[in-house]
Short mmCIF file of C-alpha atoms in Angstrom, two decimals:
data_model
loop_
_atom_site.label_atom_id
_atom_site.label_comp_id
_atom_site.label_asym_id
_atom_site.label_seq_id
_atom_site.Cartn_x
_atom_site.Cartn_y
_atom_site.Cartn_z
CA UNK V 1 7.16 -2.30 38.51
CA UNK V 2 5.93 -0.73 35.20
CA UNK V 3 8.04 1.82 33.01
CA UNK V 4 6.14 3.36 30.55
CA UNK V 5 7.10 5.48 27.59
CA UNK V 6 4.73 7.76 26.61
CA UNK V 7 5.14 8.93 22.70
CA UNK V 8 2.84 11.62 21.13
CA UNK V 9 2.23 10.69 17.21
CA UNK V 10 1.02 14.31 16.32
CA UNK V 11 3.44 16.56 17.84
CA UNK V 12 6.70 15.87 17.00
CA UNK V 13 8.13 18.16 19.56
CA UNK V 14 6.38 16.60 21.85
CA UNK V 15 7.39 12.99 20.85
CA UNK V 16 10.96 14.21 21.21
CA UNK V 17 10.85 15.51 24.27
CA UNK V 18 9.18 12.17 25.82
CA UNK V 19 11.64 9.94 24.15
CA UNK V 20 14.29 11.57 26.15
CA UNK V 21 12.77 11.80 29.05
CA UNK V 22 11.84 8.29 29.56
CA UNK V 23 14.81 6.46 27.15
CA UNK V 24 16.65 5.64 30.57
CA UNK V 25 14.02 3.89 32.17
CA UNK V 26 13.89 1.58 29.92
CA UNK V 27 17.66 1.15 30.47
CA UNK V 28 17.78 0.36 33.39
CA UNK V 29 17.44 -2.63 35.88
CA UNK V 30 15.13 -4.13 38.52
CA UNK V 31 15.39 -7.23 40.46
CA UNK V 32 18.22 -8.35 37.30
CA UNK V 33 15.43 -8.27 34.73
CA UNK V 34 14.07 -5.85 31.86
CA UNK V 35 11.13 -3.94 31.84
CA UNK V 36 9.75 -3.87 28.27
CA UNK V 37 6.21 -2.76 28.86
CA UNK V 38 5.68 0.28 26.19
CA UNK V 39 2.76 2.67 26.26
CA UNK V 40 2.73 4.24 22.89
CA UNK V 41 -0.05 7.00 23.05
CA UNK V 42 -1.94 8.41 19.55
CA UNK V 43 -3.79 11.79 19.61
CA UNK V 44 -6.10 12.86 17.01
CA UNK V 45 -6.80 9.11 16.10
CA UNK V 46 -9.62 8.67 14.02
CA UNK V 47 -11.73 5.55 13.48
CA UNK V 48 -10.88 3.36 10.97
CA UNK V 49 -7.24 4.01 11.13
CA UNK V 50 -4.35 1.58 11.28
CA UNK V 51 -1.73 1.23 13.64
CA UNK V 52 1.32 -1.52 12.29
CA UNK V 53 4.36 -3.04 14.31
CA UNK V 54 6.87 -3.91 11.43
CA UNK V 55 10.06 -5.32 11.13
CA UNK V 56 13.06 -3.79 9.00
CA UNK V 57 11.78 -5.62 5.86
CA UNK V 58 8.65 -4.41 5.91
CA UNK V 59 6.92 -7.56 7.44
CA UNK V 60 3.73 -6.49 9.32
CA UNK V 61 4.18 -8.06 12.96
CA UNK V 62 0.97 -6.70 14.46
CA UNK V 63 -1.81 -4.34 12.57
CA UNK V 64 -5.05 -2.89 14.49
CA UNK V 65 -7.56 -0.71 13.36
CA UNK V 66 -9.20 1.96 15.72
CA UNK V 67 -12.75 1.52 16.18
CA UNK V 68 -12.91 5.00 18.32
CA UNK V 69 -11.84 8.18 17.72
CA UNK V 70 -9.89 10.77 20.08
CA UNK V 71 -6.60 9.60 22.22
CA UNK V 72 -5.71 6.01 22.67
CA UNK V 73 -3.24 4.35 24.26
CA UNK V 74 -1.07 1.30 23.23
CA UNK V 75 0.63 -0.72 25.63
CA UNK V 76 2.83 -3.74 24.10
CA UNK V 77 4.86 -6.38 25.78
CA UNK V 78 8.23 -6.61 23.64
CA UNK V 79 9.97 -8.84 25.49
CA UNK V 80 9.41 -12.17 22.94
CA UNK V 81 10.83 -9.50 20.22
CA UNK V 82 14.14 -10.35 19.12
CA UNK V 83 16.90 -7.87 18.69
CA UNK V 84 16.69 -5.57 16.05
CA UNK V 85 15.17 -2.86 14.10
CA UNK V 86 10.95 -2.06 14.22
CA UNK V 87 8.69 0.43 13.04
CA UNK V 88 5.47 1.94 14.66
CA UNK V 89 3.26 3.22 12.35
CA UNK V 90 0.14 5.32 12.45
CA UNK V 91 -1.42 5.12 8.81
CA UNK V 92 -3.71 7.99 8.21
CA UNK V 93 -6.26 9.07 5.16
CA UNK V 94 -3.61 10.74 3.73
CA UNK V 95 -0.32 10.21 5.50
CA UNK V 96 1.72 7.62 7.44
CA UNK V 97 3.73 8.36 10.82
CA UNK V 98 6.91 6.26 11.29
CA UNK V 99 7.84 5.92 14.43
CA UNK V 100 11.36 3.92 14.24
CA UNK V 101 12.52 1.59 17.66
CA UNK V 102 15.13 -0.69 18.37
CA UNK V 103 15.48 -3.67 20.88
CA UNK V 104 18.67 -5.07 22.04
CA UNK V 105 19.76 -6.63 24.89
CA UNK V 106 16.53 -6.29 26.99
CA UNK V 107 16.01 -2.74 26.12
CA UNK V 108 13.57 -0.54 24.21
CA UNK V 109 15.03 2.60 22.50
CA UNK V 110 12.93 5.39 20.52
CA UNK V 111 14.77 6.70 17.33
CA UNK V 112 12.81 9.91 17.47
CA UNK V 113 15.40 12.02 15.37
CA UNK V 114 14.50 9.50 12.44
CA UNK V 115 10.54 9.71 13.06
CA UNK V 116 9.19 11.02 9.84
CA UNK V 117 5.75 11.52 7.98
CA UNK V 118 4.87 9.97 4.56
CA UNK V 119 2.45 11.76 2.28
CA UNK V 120 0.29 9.57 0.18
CA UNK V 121 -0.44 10.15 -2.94
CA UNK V 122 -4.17 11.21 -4.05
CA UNK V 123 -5.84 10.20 -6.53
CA UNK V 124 -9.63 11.79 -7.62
CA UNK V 125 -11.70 10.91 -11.04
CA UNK V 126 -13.66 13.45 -11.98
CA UNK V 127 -15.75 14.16 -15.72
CA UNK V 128 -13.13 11.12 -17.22
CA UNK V 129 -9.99 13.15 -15.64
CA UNK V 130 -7.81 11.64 -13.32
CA UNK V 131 -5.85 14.18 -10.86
CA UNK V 132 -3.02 12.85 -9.21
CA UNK V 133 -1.04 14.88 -6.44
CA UNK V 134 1.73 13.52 -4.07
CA UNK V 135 3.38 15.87 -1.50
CA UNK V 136 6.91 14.53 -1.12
CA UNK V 137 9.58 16.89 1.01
CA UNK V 138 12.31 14.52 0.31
CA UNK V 139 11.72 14.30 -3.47
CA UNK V 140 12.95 10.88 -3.13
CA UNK V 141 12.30 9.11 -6.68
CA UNK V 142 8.18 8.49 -8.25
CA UNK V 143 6.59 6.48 -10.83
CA UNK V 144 3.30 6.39 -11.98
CA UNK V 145 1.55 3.94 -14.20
CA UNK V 146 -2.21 4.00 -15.60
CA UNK V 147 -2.99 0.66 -16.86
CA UNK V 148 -6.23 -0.34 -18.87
CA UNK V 149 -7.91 -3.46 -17.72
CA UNK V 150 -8.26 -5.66 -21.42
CA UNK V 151 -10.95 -8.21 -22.70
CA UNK V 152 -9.06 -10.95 -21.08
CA UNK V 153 -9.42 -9.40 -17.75
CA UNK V 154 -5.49 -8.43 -17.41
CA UNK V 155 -4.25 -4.81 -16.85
CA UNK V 156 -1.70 -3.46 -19.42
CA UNK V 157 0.39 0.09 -19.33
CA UNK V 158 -1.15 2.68 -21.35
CA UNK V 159 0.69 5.37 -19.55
CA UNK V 160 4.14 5.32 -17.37
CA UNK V 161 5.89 8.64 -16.03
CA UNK V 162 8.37 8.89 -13.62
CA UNK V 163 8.98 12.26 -11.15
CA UNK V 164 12.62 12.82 -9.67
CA UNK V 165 13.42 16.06 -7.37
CA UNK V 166 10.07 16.95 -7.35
CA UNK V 167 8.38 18.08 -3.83
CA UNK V 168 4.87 18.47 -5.02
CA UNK V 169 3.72 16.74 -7.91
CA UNK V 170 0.33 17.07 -9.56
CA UNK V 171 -0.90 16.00 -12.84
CA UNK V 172 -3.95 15.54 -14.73
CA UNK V 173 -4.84 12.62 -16.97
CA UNK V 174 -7.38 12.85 -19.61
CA UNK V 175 -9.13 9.84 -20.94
CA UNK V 176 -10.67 8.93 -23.96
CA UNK V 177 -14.80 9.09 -23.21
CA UNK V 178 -14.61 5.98 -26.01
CA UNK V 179 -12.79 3.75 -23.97
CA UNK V 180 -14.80 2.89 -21.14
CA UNK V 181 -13.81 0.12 -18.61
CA UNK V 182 -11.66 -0.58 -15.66
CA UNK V 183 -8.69 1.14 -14.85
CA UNK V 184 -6.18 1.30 -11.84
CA UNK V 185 -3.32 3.50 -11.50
CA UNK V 186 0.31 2.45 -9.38
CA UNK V 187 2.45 4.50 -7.32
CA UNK V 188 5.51 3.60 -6.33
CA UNK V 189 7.34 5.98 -3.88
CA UNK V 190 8.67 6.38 -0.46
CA UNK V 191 9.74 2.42 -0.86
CA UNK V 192 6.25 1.40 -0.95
CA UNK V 193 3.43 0.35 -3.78
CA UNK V 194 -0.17 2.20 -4.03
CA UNK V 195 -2.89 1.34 -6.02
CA UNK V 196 -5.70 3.22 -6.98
CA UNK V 197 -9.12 0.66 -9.31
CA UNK V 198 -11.30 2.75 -10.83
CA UNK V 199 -13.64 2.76 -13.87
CA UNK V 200 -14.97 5.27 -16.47
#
């Protein structure tokens, strides 16, 4: 016998109210053995998006990418898992849902009241301007770094700022029409390292 636990990744009420409904089936027993059969279910997928299984370091377990739009479900067999701390998540265009789970002892259990949604940051190029914007509600700690990529191939700093209690940054960086070339600019927030190669 199968018991599945049915998460919604775009509702968060909705989420919620599954996880409780369904976090004591997975406690319990049948026939002296664990079920640990998940159904995680994503609305509003898109194709082309990522779904990740990763550990509490940040090691990517298991990564797919949607070749169908709509809702999908995700059934996984975490029984091989060892016990500990995992991550769902559901990377977007322009955000990332983390859906936090732990196993222990034979059982599967949803931390939904630390679920939360990461905002990545944006970058556009437009007429040798760079606009930068990065919605972050927990104004946890930003830096961002334009580099310049030199003769010898190798990126150096030309520009470094760093953003602290700030819940919506934008900026605008103008560049010099003379010095054409390759750029790439690095964010570093939320714990995590994006990169942005572009040229002018």
């Amino acid at each position: 016998m199968k018991k599945i636990m049915t998460l919604s990744i775009c509702l968060l009420v909705v989420a919620t109210s599954f996880a409780s409904s369904f976090a004591s089936n997975l406690s319990s027993d049948f026939d002296g053995r664990r079920d640990m059969e998940i159904t995680l279910t994503l609305d509003n997928v898109k194709e082309g998006q990522h779904l990740y299984i990763k550990d509490a370091y940040g090691f990517t377990l298991y990564k797919k990418t949607f070749n169908k739009s709509g809702t999908v479900d995700n059934t996984f067999d975490f029984s091989s898992l060892p016990n500990g701390s995992y991550f769902f998540e559901h990377e977007k265009a322009y955000q990332v849902k983390v859906i936090p789970f732990n196993v222990a002892a034979g059982k599967v259990t949803f931390n939904t009241p630390s679920e939360k949604v990461i905002y990545k940051p944006v970058v556009k190029v437009k007429n040798n301007t760079i606009y930068l914007s990065k919605l972050d509600l927990n104004k946890t700690d930003v830096n961002v770094s334009l580099l310049y990529e030199s003769d010898n191939n190798t990126f150096k700093v030309i520009h470094s700022e760093d953003f602290t209690d700030t819940a919506n940054i934008q900026r605008a960086y103008s560049l010099s029409n003379k010095e054409s070339g390759n750029y790439k600019m690095v964010i570093k927030a939320d714990g995590r390292e994006y990169v942005e190669y572009f040229s002018i």
